[in-house]
Short mmCIF file of C-alpha atoms and ligand atoms in Angstrom, two decimals:
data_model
loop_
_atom_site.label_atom_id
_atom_site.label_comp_id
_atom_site.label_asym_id
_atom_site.label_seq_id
_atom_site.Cartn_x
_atom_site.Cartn_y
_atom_site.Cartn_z
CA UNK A 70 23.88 -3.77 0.34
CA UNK A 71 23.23 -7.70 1.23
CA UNK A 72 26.08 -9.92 -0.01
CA UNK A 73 24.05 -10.89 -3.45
CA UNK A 74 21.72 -7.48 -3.62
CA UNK A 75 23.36 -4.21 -4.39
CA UNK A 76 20.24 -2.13 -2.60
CA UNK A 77 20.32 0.91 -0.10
CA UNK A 78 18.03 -0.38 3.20
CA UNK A 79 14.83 1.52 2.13
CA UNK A 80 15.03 0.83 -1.33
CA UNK A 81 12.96 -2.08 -1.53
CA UNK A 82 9.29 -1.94 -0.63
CA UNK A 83 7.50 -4.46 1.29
CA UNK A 84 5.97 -6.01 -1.21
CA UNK A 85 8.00 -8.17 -3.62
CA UNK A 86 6.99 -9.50 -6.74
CA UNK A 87 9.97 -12.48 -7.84
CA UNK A 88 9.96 -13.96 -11.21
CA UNK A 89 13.12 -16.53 -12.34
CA UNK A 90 14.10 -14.11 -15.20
CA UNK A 91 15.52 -11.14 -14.39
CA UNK A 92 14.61 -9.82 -17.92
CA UNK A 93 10.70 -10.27 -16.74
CA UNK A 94 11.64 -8.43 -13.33
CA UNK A 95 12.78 -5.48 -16.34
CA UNK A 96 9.49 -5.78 -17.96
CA UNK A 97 7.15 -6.06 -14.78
CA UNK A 98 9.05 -2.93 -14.03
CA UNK A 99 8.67 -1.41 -17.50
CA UNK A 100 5.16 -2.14 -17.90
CA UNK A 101 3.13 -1.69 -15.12
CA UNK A 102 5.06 0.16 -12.24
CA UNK A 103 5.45 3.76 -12.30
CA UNK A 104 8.70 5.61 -12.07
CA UNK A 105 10.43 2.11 -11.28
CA UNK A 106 14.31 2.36 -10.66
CA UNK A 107 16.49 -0.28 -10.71
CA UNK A 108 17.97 -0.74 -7.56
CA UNK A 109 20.59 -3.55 -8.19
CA UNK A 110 21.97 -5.09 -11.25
CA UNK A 111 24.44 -7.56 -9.22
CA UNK A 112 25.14 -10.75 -11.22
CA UNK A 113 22.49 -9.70 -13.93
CA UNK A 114 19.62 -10.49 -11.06
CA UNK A 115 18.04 -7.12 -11.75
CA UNK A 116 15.68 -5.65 -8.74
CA UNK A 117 13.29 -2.41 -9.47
CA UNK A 118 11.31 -0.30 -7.17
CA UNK A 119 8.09 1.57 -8.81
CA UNK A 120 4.26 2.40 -7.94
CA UNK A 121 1.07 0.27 -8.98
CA UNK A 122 -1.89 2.62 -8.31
CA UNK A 123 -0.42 4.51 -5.33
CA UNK A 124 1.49 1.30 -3.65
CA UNK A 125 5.33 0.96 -3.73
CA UNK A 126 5.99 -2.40 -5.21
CA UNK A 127 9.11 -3.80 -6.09
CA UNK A 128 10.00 -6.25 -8.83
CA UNK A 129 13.22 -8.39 -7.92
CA UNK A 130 14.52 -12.06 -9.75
CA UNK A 131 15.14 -14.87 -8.12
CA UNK A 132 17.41 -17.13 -10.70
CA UNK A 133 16.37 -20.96 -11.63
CA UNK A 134 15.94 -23.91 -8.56
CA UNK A 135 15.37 -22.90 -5.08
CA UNK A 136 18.75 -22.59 -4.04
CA UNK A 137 18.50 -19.72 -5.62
CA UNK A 138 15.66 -18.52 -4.96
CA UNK A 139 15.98 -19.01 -1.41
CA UNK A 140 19.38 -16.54 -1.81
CA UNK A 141 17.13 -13.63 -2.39
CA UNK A 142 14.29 -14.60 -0.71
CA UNK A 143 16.37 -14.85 2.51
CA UNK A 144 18.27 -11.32 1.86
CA UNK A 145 15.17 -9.38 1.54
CA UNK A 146 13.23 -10.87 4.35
CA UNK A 147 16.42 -10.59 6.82
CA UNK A 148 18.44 -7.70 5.29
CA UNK A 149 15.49 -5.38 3.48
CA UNK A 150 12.39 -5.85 6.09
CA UNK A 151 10.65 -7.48 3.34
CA UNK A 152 6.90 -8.41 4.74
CA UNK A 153 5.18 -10.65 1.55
CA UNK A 154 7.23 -12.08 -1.38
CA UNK A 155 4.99 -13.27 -4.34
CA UNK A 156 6.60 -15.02 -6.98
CA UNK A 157 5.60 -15.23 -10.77
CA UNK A 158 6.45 -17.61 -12.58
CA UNK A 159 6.13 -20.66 -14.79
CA UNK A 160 5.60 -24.23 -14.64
CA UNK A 161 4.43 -27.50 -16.28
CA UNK A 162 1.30 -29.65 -16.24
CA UNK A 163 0.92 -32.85 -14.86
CA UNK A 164 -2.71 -33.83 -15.40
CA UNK A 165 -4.99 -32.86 -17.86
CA UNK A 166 -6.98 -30.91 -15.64
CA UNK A 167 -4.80 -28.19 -16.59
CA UNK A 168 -4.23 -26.75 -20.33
CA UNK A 169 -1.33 -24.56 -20.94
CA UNK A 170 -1.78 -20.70 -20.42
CA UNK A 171 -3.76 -22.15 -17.32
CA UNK A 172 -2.85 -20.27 -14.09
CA UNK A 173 -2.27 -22.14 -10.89
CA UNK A 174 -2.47 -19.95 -7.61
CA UNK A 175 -0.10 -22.81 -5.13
CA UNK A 176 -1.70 -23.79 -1.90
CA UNK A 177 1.43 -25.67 -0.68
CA UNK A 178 4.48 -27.39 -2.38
CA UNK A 179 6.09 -30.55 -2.24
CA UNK A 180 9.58 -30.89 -2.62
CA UNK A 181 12.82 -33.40 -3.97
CA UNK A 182 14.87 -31.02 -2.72
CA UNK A 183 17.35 -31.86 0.49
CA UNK A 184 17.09 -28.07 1.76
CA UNK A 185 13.98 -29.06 4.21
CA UNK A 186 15.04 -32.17 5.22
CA UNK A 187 18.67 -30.69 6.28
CA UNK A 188 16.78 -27.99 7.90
CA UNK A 189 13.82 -30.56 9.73
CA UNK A 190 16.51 -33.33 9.95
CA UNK A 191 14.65 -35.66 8.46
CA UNK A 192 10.94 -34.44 9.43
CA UNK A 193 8.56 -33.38 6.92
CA UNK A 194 7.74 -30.43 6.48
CA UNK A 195 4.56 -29.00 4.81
CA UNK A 196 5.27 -25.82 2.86
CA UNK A 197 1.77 -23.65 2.76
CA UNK A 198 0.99 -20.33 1.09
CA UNK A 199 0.21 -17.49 3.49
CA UNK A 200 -3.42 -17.91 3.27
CA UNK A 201 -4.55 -14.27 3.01
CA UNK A 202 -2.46 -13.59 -0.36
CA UNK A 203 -3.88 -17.13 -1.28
CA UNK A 204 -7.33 -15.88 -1.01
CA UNK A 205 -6.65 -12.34 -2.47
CA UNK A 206 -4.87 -13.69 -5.32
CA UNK A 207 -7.94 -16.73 -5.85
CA UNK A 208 -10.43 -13.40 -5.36
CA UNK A 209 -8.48 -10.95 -7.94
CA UNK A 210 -8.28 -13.80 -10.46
CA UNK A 211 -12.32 -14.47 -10.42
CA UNK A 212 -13.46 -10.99 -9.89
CA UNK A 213 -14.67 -10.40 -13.76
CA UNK A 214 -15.44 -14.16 -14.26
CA UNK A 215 -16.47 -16.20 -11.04
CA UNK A 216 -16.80 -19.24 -12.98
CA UNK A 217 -13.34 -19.20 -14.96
CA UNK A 218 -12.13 -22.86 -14.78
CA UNK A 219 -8.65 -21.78 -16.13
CA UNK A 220 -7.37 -20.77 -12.22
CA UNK A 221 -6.03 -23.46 -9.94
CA UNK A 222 -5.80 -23.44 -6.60
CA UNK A 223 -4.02 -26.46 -5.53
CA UNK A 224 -0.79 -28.39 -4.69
CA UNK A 225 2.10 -28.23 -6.55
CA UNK A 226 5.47 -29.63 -6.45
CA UNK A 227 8.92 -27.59 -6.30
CA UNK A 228 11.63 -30.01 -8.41
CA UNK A 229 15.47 -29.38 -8.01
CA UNK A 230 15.66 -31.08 -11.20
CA UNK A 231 14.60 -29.55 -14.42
CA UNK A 232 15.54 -32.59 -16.35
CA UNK A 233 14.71 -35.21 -14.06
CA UNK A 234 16.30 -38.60 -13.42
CA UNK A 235 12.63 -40.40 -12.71
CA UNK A 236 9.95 -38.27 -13.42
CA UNK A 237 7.52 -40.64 -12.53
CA UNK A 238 8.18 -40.24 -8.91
CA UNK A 239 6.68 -36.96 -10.21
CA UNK A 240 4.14 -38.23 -11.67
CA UNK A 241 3.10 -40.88 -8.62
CA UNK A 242 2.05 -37.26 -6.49
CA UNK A 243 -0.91 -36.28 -9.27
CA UNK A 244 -2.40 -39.34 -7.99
CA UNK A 245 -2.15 -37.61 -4.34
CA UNK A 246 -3.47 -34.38 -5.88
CA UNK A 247 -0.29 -32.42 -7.52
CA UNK A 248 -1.28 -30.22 -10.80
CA UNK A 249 2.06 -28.80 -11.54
CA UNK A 250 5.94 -28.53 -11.53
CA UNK A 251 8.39 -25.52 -11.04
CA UNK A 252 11.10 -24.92 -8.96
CA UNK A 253 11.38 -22.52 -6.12
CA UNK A 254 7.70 -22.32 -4.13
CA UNK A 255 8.83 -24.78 -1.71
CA UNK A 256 11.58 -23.37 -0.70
CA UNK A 257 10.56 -19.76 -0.95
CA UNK A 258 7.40 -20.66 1.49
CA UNK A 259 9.60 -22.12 4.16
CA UNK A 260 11.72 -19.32 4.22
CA UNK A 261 8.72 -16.87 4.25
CA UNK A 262 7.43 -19.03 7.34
CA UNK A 263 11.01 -19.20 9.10
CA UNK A 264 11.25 -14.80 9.03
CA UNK A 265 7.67 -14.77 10.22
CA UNK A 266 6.31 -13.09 6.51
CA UNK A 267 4.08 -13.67 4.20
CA UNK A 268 4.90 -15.77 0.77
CA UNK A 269 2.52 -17.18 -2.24
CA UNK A 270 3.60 -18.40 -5.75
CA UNK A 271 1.54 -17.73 -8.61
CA UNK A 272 2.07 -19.66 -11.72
CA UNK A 273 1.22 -19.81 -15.27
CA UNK A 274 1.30 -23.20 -17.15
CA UNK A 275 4.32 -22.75 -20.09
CA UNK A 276 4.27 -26.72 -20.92
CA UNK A 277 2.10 -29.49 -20.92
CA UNK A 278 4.08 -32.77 -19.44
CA UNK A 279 1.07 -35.04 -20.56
CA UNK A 280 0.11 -33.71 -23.64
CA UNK A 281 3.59 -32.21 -24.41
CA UNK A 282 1.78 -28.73 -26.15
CA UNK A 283 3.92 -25.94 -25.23
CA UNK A 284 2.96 -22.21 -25.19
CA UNK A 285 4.21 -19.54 -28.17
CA UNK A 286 6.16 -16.33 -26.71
CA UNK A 287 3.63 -14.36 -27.20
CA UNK A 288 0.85 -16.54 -25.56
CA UNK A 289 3.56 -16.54 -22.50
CA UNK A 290 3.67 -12.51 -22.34
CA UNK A 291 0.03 -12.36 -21.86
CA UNK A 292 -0.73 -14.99 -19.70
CA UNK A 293 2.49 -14.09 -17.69
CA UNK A 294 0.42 -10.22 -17.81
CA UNK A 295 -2.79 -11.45 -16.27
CA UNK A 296 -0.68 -13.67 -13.30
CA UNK A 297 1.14 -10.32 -12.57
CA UNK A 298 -2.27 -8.00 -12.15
CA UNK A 299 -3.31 -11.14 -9.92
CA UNK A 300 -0.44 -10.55 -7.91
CA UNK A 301 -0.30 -6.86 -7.69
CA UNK A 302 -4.37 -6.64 -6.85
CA UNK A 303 -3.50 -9.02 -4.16
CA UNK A 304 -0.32 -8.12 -2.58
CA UNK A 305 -1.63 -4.87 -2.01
CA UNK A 306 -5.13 -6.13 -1.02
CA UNK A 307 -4.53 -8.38 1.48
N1 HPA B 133 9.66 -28.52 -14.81
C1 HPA B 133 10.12 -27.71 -13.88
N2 HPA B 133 9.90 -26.41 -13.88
C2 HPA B 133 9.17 -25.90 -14.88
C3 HPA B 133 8.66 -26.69 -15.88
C4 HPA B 133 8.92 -28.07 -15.84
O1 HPA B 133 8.51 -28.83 -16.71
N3 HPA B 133 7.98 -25.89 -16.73
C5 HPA B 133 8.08 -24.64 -16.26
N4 HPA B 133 8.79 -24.64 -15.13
#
């Protein structure tokens, strides 16, 4: 096992789908892979290993904020051969270009957070999307409907802070073309880029900064549903 994931080397296929909650790693697992095991429970950060029409796919969390994230991101790349990483998560809108349920496929993150500039001393780094899962996810999502204008493909920006000091340093970046706010893609696509692998977040919009609407449970399910198809039709695609 890795210091923070209690798997066997071999137990973890090369394709990884990473939501925040654990719980939805459990119910990615539990409702669309086939025979999925659960190969570590360590600190409640559950990971599974199933099959999505004939692929091995595994499911694993990634905890809140990209420290975090960038915990398990770097154990599976380094420890686990890991080749792509796509995570699935949430995150709020910042322009009213979106509408919640939305989906936003990100292109390339911004950041508050001090990991990259430790890392770059000071230089700024641009964290991109590997572009073929960018394209196989943006193809997977318009497949049935080519003119759907609830998919995003754009910039978004990874926040260390869920409850901000200023959030309208936030806000100055829609003017530069931001649509949205979670917290882990920056820091998961540097890490992808650093190990040489491939790494794309997928998001679905839970809250509406601007117009402060906020999706039901159930609304969340089923738009989280569709963003986790997207991903498996395009991890295994591309
Ligand atoms: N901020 C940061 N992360 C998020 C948000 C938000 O408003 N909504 C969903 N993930």
């Amino acid at each position: 096992m890795s210091t923070h994931i209690g798997a066997a080397p071999g137990d973890v296929a090369p394709l990884v789908l990473m939501p925040g909650d654990p719980l939805r790693a459990r119910w990615i697992a539990e409702t669309f892979l086939t025979d999925a095991r659960c190969y570590t429970e360590v600190r409640g950060m559950y990971g599974y290993t199933g099959t999505w029409q004939g692929h091995r796919v595994s499911v694993q969390g990634s905890g809140m904020g990209q420290p975090s994230c960038a915990i398990y991101a770097t154990e599976l790349f380094r420890e686990y051969d890991v080749q792509s990483i796509i995570r699935v998560g949430s995150c709020g809108a910042l322009t009213e270009r979106l509408a919640v349920r939305d989906i936003v496929i990100a292109q390339a993150a911004c950041t508050d957070s001090s990991m990259n500039s430790i890392r770059f001393e000071g230089l700024d780094y641009a964290p991109i999307a590997d572009f073929g899962l960018l394209r196989a996810a943006s193809d997977a999502a318009h497949r049935s409907a080519p003119d759907r204008d609830d998919v995003h493909v754009g910039l978004i920006f990874s926040g260390d802070s869920f409850y901000a000091a200023r959030p309208e340093l936030t806000r100055r970046m829609v003017d530069f073309g931001v649509l949205a706010i979670e917290m882990e893609a920056s820091a998961l696509y540097t890490i992808a880029a650093g190990f040489g692998r491939r790494a794309l977040a997928i998001c679905t919009v839970s809250d509406h900064i601007v117009t402060g609407e906020e999706t039901t449970a159930q609304e969340r399910e089923q738009t989280f549903g569709e963003m986790v198809e997207i991903a498996l039709a395009a991890g295994t695609s591309a």
